[in-house]
Coordinates of C-alpha atoms and ligand atoms in Angstrom, one line a residue:
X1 CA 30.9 124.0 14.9
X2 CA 29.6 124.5 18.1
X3 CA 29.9 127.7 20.1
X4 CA 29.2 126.9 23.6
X5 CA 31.7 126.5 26.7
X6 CA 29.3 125.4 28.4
X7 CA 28.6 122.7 31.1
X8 CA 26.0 119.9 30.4
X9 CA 24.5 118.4 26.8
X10 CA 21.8 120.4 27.5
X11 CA 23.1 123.5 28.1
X12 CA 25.4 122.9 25.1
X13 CA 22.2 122.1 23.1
X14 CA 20.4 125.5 23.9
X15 CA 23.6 127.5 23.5
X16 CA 24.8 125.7 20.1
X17 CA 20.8 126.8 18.6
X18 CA 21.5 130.5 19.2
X19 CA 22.8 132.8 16.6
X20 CA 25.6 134.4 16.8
X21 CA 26.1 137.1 14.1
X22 CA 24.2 140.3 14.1
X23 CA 20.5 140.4 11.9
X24 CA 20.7 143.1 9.3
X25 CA 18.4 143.1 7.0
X26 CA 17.2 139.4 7.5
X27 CA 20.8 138.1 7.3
X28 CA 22.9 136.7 9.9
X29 CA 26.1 137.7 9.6
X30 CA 29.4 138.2 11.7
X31 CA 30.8 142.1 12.7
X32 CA 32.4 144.3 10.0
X33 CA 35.6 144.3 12.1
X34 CA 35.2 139.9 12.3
X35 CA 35.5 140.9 16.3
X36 CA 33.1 138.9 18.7
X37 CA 32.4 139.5 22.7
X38 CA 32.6 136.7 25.0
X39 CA 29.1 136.1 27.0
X40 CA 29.9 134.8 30.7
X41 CA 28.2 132.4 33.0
X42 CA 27.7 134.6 36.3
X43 CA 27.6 131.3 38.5
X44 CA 30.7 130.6 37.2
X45 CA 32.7 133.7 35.7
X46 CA 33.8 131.2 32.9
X47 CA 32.8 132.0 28.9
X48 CA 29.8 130.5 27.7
X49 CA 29.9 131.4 24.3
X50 CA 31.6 134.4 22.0
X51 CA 29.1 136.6 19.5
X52 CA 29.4 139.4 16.9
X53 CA 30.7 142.5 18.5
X54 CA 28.8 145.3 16.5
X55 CA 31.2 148.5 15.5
X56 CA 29.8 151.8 14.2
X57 CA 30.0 150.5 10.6
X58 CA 27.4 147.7 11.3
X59 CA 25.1 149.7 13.6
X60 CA 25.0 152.2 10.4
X61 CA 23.7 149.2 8.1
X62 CA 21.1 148.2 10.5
X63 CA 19.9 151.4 10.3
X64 CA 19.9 151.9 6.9
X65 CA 18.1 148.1 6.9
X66 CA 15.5 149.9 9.2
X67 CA 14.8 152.4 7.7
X68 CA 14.4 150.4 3.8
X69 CA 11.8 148.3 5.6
X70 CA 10.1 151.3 7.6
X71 CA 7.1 152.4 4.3
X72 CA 6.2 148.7 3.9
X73 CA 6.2 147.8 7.0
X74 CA 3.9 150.6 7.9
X75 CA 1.9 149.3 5.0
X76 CA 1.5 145.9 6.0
X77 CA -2.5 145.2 7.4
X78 CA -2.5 145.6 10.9
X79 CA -3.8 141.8 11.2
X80 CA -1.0 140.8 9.4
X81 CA 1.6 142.6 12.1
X82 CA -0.7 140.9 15.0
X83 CA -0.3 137.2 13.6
X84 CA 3.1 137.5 13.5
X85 CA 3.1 138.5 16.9
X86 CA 0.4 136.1 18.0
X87 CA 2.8 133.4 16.0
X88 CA 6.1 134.2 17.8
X89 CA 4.1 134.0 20.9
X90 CA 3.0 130.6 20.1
X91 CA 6.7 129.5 19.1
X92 CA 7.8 131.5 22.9
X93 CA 5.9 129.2 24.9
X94 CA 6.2 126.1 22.9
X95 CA 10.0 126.4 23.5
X96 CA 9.6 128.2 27.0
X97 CA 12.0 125.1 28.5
X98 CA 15.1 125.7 26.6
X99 CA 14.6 129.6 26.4
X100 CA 14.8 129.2 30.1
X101 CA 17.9 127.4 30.5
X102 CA 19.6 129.7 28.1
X103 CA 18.5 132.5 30.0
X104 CA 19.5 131.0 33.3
X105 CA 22.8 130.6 31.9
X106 CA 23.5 133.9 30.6
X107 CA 22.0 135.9 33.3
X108 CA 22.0 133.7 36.3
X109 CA 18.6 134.1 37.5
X110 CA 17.4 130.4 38.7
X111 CA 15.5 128.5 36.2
X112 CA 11.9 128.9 37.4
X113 CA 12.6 132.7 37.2
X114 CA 13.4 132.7 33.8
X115 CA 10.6 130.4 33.0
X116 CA 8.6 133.6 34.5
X117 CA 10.6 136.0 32.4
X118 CA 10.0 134.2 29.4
X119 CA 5.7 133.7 29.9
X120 CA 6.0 137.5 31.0
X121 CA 7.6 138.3 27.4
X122 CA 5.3 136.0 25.5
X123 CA 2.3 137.8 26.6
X124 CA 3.9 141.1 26.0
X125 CA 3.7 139.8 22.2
X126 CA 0.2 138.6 23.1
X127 CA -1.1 141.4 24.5
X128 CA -0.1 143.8 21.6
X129 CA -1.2 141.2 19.0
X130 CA -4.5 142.2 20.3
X131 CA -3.8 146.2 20.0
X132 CA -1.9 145.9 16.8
X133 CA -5.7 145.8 15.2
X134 CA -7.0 148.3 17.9
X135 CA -5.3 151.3 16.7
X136 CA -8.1 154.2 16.7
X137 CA -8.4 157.4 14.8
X138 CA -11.1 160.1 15.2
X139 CA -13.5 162.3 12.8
X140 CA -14.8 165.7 14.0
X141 CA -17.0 168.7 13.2
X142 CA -15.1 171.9 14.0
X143 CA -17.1 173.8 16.2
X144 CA -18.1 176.7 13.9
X145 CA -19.2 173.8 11.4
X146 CA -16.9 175.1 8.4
X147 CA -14.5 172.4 9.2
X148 CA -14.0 168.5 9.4
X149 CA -11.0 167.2 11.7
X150 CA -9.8 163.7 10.2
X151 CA -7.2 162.3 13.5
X152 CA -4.7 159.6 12.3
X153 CA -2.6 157.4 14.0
X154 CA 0.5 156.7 12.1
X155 CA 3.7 154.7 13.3
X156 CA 6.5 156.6 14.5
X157 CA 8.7 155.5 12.1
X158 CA 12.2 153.8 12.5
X159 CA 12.9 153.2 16.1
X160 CA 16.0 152.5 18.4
X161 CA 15.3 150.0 21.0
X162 CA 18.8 149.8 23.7
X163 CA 17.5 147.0 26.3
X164 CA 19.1 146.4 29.6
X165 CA 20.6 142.6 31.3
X166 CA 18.1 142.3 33.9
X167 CA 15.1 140.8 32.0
X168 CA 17.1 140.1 28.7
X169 CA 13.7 139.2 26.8
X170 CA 10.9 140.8 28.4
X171 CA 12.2 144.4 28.2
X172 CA 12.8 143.5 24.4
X173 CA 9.1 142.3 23.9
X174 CA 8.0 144.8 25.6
X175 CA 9.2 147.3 23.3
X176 CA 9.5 144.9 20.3
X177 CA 5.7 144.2 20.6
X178 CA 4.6 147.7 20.8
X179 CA 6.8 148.4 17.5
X180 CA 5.7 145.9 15.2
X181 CA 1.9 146.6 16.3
X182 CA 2.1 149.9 15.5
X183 CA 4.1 149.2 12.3
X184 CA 7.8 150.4 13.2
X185 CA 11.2 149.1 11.7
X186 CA 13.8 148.7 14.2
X187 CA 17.3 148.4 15.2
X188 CA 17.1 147.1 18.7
X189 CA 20.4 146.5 21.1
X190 CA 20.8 144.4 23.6
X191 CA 23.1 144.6 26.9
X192 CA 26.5 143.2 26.1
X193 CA 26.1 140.8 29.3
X194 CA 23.1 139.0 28.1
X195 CA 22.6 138.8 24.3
X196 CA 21.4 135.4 23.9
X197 CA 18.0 135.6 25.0
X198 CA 17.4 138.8 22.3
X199 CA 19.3 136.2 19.1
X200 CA 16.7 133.4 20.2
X201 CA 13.9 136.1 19.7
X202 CA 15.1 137.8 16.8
X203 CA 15.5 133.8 15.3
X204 CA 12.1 133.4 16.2
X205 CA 10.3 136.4 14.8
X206 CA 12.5 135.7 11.6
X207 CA 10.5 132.1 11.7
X208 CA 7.1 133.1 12.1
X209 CA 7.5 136.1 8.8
X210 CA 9.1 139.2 10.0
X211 CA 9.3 140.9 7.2
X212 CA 13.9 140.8 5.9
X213 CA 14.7 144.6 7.3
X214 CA 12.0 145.1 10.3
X215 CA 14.2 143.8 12.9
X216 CA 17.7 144.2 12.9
X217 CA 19.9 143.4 15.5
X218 CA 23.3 144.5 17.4
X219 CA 25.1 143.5 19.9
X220 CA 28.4 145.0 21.2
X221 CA 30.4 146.1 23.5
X222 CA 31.1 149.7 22.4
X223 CA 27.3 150.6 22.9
X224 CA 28.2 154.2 23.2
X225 CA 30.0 154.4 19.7
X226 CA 27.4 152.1 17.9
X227 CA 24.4 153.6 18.8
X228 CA 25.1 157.3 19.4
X229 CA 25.4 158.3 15.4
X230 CA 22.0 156.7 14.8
X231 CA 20.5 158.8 17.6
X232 CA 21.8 161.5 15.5
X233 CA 21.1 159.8 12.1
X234 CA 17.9 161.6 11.2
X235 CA 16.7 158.5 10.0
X236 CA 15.4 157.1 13.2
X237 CA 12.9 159.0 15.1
X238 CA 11.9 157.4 18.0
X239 CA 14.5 156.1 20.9
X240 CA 12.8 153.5 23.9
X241 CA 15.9 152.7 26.8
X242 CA 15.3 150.9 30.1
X243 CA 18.5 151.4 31.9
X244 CA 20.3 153.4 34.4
X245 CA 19.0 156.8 35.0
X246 CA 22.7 158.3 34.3
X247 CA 22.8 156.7 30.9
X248 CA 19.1 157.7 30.1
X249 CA 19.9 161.1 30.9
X250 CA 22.9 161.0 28.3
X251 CA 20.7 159.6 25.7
X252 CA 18.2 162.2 26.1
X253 CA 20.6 165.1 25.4
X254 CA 21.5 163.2 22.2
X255 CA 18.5 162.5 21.1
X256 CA 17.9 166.1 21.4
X257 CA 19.8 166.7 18.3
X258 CA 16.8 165.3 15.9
X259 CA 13.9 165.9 18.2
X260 CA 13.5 162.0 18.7
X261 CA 10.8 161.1 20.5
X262 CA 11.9 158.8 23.7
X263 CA 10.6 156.5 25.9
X264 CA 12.9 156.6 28.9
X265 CA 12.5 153.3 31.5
X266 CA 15.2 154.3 34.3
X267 CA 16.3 153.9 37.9
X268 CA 14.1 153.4 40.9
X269 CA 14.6 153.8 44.5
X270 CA 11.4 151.9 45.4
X271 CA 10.0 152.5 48.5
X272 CA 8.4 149.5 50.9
X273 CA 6.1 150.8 53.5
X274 CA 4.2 148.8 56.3
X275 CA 2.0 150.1 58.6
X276 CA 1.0 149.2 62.2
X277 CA -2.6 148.4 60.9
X278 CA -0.9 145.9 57.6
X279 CA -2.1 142.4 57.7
X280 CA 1.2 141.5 58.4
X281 CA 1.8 137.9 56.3
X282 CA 0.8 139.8 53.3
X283 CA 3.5 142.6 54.4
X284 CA 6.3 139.7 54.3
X285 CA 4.5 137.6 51.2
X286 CA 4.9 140.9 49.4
X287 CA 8.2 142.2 50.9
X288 CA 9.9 138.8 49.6
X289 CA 8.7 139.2 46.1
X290 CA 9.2 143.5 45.7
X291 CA 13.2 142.6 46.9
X292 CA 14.0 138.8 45.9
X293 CA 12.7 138.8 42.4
X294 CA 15.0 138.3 40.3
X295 CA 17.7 138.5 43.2
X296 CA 16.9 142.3 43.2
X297 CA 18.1 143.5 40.1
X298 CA 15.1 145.1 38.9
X299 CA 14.3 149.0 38.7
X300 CA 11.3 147.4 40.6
X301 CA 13.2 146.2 43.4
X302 CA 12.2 147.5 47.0
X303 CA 15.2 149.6 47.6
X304 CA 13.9 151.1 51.0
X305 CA 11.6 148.9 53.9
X306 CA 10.4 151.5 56.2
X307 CA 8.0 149.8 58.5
X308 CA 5.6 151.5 61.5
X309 CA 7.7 151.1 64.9
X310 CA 5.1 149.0 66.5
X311 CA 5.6 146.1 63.9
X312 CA 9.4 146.8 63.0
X313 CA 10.5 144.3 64.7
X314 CA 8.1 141.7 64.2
X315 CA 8.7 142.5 60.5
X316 CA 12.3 142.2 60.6
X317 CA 12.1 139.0 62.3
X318 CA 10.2 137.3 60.1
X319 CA 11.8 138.6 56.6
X320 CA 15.5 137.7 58.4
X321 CA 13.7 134.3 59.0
X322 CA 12.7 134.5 55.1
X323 CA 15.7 135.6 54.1
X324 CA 18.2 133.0 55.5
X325 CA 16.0 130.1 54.7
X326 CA 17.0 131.0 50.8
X327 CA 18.5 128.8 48.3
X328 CA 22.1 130.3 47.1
X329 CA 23.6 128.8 44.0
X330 CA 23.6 128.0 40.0
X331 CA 20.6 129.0 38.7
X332 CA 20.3 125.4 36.7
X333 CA 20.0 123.5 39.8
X334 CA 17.2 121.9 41.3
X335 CA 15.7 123.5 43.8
X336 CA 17.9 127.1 44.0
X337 CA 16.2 130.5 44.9
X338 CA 18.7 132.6 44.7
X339 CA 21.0 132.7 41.6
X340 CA 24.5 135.0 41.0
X341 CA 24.4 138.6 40.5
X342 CA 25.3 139.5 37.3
X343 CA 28.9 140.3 36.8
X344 CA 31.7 141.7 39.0
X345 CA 30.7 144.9 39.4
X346 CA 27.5 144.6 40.1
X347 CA 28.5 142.4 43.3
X348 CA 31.2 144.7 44.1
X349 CA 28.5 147.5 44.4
X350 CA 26.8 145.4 46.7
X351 CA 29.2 145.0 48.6
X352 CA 30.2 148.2 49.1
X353 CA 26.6 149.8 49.5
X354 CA 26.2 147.2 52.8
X355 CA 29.9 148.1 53.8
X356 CA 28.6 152.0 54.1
X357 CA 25.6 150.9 56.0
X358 CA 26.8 149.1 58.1
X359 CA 29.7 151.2 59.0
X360 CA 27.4 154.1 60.0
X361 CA 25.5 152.3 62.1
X362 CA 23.0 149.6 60.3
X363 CA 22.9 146.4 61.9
X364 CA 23.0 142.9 60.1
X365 CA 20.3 140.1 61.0
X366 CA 21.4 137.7 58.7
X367 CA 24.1 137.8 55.4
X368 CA 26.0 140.5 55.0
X369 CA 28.7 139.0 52.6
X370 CA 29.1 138.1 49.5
X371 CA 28.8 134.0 48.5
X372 CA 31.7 131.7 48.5
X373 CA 32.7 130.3 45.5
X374 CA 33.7 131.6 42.0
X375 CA 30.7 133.0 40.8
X376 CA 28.9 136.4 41.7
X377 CA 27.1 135.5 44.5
X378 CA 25.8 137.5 47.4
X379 CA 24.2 136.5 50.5
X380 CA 20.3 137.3 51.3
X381 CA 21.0 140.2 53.8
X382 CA 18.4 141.9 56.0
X383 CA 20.3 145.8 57.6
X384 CA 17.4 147.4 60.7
X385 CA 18.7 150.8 62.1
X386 CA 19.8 151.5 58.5
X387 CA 20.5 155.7 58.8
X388 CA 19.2 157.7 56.4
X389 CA 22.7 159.2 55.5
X390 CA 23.1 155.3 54.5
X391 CA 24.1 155.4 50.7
X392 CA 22.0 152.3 50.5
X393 CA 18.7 154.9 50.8
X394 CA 19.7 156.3 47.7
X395 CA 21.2 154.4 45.8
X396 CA 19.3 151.5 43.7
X397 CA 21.0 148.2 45.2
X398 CA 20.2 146.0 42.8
X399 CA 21.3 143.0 44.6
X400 CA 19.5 140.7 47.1
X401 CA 19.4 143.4 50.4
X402 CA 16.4 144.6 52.2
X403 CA 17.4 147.5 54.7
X404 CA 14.8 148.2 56.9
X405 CA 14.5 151.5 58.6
X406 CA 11.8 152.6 61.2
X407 CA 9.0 155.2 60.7
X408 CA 6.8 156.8 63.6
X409 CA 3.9 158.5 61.3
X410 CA 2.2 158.8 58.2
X411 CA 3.5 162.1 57.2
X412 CA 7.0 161.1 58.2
X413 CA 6.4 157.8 56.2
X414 CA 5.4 159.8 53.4
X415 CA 7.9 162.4 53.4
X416 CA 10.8 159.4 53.6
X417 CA 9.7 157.7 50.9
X418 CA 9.3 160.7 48.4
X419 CA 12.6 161.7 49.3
X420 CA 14.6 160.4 46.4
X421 CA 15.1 161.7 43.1
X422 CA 13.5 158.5 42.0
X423 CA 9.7 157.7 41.1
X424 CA 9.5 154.5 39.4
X425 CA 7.3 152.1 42.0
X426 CA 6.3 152.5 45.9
X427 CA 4.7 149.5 47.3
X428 CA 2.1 150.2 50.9
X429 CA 0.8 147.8 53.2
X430 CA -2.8 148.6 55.2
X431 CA -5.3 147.3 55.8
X432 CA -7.0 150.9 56.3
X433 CA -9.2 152.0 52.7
X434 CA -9.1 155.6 54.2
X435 CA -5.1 155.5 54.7
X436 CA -4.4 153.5 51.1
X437 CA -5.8 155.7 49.1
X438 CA -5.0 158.4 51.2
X439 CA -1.2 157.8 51.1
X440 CA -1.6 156.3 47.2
X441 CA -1.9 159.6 46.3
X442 CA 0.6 161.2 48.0
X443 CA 3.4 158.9 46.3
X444 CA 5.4 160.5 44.1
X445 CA 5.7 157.3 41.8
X446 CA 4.5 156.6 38.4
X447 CA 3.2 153.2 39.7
X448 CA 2.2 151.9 43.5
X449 CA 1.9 148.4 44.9
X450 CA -0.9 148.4 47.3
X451 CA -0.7 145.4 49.5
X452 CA 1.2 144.0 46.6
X453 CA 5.0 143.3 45.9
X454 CA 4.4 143.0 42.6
X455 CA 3.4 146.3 39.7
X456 CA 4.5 144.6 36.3
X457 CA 1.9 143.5 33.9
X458 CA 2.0 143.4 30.0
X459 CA -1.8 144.7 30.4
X460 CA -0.8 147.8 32.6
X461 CA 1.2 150.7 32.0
X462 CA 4.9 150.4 33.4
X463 CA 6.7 154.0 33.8
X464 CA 7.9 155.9 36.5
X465 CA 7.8 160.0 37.0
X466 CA 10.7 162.4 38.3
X467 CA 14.4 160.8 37.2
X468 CA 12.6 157.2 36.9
X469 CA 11.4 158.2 33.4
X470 CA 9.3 159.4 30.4
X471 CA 6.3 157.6 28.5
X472 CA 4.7 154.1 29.9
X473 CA 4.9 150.7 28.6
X474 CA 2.3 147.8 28.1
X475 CA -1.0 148.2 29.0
X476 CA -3.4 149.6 26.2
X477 CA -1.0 153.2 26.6
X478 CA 2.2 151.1 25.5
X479 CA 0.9 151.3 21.5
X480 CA 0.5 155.1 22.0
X481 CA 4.6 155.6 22.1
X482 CA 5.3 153.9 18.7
X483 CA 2.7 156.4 17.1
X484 CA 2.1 159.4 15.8
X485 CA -0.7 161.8 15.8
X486 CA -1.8 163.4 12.2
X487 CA -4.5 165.5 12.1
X488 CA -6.3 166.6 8.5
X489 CA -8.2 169.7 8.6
X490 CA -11.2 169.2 5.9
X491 CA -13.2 172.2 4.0
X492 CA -16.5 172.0 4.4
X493 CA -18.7 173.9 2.2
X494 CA -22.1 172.7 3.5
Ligands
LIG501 O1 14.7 146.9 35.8 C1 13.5 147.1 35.4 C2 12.8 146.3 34.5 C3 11.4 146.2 34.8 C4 11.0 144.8 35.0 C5 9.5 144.7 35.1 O2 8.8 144.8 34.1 O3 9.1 144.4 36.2

C-alpha cells in the first residue's frame, strides 16, 4: 500500500518509508478511534499523505508506555544511552538526502534548508552523546565537619515533549537528545502540520536499540485533549514546549497542577539593530540570514530592523536589492530560496500584519503581496517608515518581512528594542568593542547576536527571558533540565 499523494518517484519513495501509526510502547499501530489526519504540501495545498490521529485514549497508553520504561531506562549505563544516540546520528546523516526531501515536502522550506535542519538535529544527538557520560555529581564536608553531603544527579523522570512545525526534527532532537542522555522515557508530540519528519526519527531511534517504551509517539490533531490529562497525570513530571507564547502560557498553568517541571521555548520579537559605525556588508550578510532563514518562521526571526539614521537608507537599499533578487517557489526545485509559508493561516497573518503597516504609514520597497499560485506563498517584502503603533513591532511575523524602522541614538535604540514583552534573541551590528558590549548588556534577551544573524547551536544554550521562556536548551546547560538534584546528608562520626 502506499500512502503518499505525492508528486514524483522520489517523493513517493521518501513518503511511502514513513510510518504512519503512532509508537507506543515499540509498536506501530493506527489511533484507538481508526481516525488519521491528512499532512499537506504547503507549495501545493494538496494531501501528501494521511497518519494516525491520536485521541485521549492513545495519548493515555503512551504514557502509561513511558512511564513502564522510565526505572530501566534510568538504569541503563550512561554509555549505553550515548551510543544510541551517537548511532541514530550516524543513521541521520547517512540518510540526510531523503530526510530532506521529506521535510521539504511537509513543511515547504527549500531543500538545502532542510538539508541544514537535518545536520542541525543530528548534532543535537551528537552533542548530548558526548554529555550523556558527562553527568557530574558532587561529595562535601559540611562545614562544621559532622556531616558528608553526597549530590546526585538523577533523570527527571517521564517527560512530555509537545514540538512545534517550524523545525519539525531539530526541536525534537533537541529535546529528544537531552532526554535519553539523561535517562528519561517519553511521550513526545509533534505539530499536526509536520509529523513526518518526527515518524522518520522515532523509526530511526527504534533501529539503532531504543529501548520498546522509551519513546512513544503521538500525533493529532486534538493536541489540547490528548495531551492535557497527561500534564495532569502525575505520572509525568517534566513538560519541554517550543511554541507560541499564548499556548506556553496555557501549558504552564496546567502543569501547575502536579508541580511539573517545564522547559518553556516561546515567542520572540527579535530585535535587529545597526549602527552608524557597523561594517555594513556584515549588517546585510547577517540581516538576510536573522529574517530569511527558514522564510522567517522561526522564534529567531528578526522581527524588528531598527537601523542608525545615517545608514538607514543605505541599509534599506541594499536588503530591498537582497530581497527581490530571492528565489520564490517549491521547495524541491532546483535552485529556490524562498519556499511556502506553512499553511493558510499563517500567510493570512502575513498578510494582514503588512496590510496594518502599511496602512498607517510604512512604505513598501519591494513585495508586499502574497505569491501567485496555489500554494502559501508570500513575497520577500522590505516596509521603511514602519510606525511603532505598527502591529508588525509586536507581533512575531513569522513570514518572509523585514520592516525597518529608523533610530537616532543609543539609548533610543536600546529602549525600542526592549520594548516588547518578548526576550528570546536581539542581534547588534558595531564595529565599536566599547558600544557591543556596552549595549550586549543592556538587552533584555536570553541570547544576542553580535555582528551575527545567527544564535542557534547544539553546543550553546538556546532560551529566552521575559514571555520568550523558561530553562535553556543545548549547550552543556541543556542535560541540566532532564535532571534532578538529590542530595544525601551522611553522619559522620570522625
Ligand atoms: O522557532 C524557534 C525554533 C528555534 C530554532 C533554532 O534553534 O534556531
Amino acid at each position: 500500500m502506499t500512502n503518499s499523494a505525492a508528486s514524483s518517484t522520489d517523493e513517493a519513495r521518501v513518503v511511502d518509508a514513513v510510518p504512519t501509526g503512532l509508537f507506543i510502547g515499540g509498536e506501530w499501530r493506527p489511533a484507538a478511534s481508526g481516525r488519521t489526519l491528512t499532512v499537506d504540501d504547503p507549495a501545493t495545498g494538496k494531501a501528501l499523505c494521511e497518519v494516525a490521529d491520536a485521541g485521549p485514549e492513545d495519548g493515555m497508553d503512551a504514557l502509561a508506555a513511558a512511564a513502564a520504561a522510565q526505572q530501566s531506562f534510568a538504569a541503563m549505563a550512561p554509555r549505553d544511552r550515548g551510543e544510541i544516540l551517537r548511532s541514530a546520528y550516524e543513521v541521520i546523516m547517512d540518510r540526510i538526502d531523503d530526510l530532506a526531501l521529506l521535510m521539504t515536502l511537509e513543511m515547504g522550506k527549500p531543500l538545502t534548508e532542510s538539508r541544514g535542519e537535518i545536520t542541525y538535529a543530528a548534532e543535537f544527538f551528537r552533542w548530548f552523546a558526548e554529555e550523556a557520560v558527562r553527568i557530574g555529581g558532587g561529595y562535601a564536608v559540611a562545614p562544621n565537619g559532622a556531616s558528608r553531603f553526597l549530590v546526585q544527579k538523577q533523570p527527571v523522570g517521564v517527560s512530555l515533549l509537545i514540538t512545534p512545525w517550524n523545525f519539525p526534527m531539530a526541536m525534537g532532537t533537541r529535546k529528544i537528545g537531552p532526554a535519553i542522555a539523561a535517562g528519561c522515557a517519553m511521550v513526545v508530540k509533534p505539530a499536526q502540520q509536520t509529523p513526518l519528519s518526527m515518524h522518520a526519527l522515532a523509526a530511526i531511534l527504534a533501529e539503532v536499540g531504543l529501548p520498546d517504551g522509551v519513546l512513544n509517539l503521538v500525533t493529532t490533531s486534538d493536541a489540547g485533549g490528548v495531551m492535557e490529562p497527561l500534564i495532569r497525570d502525575g505520572r509525568a513530571r517534566k513538560l519541554s514546549f517550543t511554541g507560541s507564547t499564548p499556548v506556553g502560557k496555557k501549558l504552564l498553568e496546567q502543569a501547575s497542577e502536579q508541580v511539573l517541571r517545564t522547559s518553556m521555548e516561546l515567542g520572540g520579537n527579535a530585535p535587529f539593530l545597526v549602527f552608524d559605525d557597523a561594517d555594513l556588508d556584515k549588517a546585510v550578510e547577517g540581516a538576510m540570514l536573522a529574517k530569511m532563514r527558514n522564510m522567517g518562521e522561526a522564534c529567531t526571526a528578526a522581527n524588528r530592523f531598527l537601523v542608525q539614521r545615517g545608514v538607514a537608507e543605505e541599509f534599506a537599499r541594499r536588503i530591498t536589492e537582497r530581497m527581490g533578487a530571492l528565489v520564490v517557489g517549491r521547495g524541491t526545485d532546483e535552485g529556490v530560496q524562498v519556499g511556502p509559508l506553512v499553511d493558510a493561516k499563517g500567510r493570512d497573518k502575513v498578510v494582514e500584519l503588512v496590510r496594518d503597516a502599511v496602512d498607517r504609514g510604512a512604505r513598501v520597497h519591494v513585495g508586499g503581496e502574497p505569491g501567485d499560485g496555489p500554494g502559501y506563498f508570500y513575497r520577500p517584502t522590505v516596509l521603511s517608515d514602519v510606525p511603532l503603533e505598527a502591529r508588525v513591532t509586536s507581533e512575531e511575523i513569522f513570514g518572509p518581512v523585514a520592516a525597518i524602522s529608523v533610530f537616532d541614538d543609543e539609548d533610543d535604540a536600546v529602549a525600542a528594542a526592549n520594548d516588547t514583552e518578548f526576550g528570546l534573541v536581539s542581534y547588534l551590528f558595531t564595529e565599536n568593542i566599547s558600544r557591543a558590549l556596552r549595549v550586549s548588556e543592556r538587552l533584555e534577551s536570553g541570547m544576542v547576536g553580535l555582528n551575527t544573524g545567527l544564535v542557534s547551536n547544539p553546543a550553546a544554550p538556546f532560551g529566552g527571558i521575559k514571555q520568550s521562556g523558561l530553562g535553556r536548551e543545548g549547550g552543556t546547560v541543556g542535560i541540566d533540565e532532564f535532571l534532578e538534584t538529590k542530595y544525601v546528608a551522611i553522619g559522620f562520626a570522625g
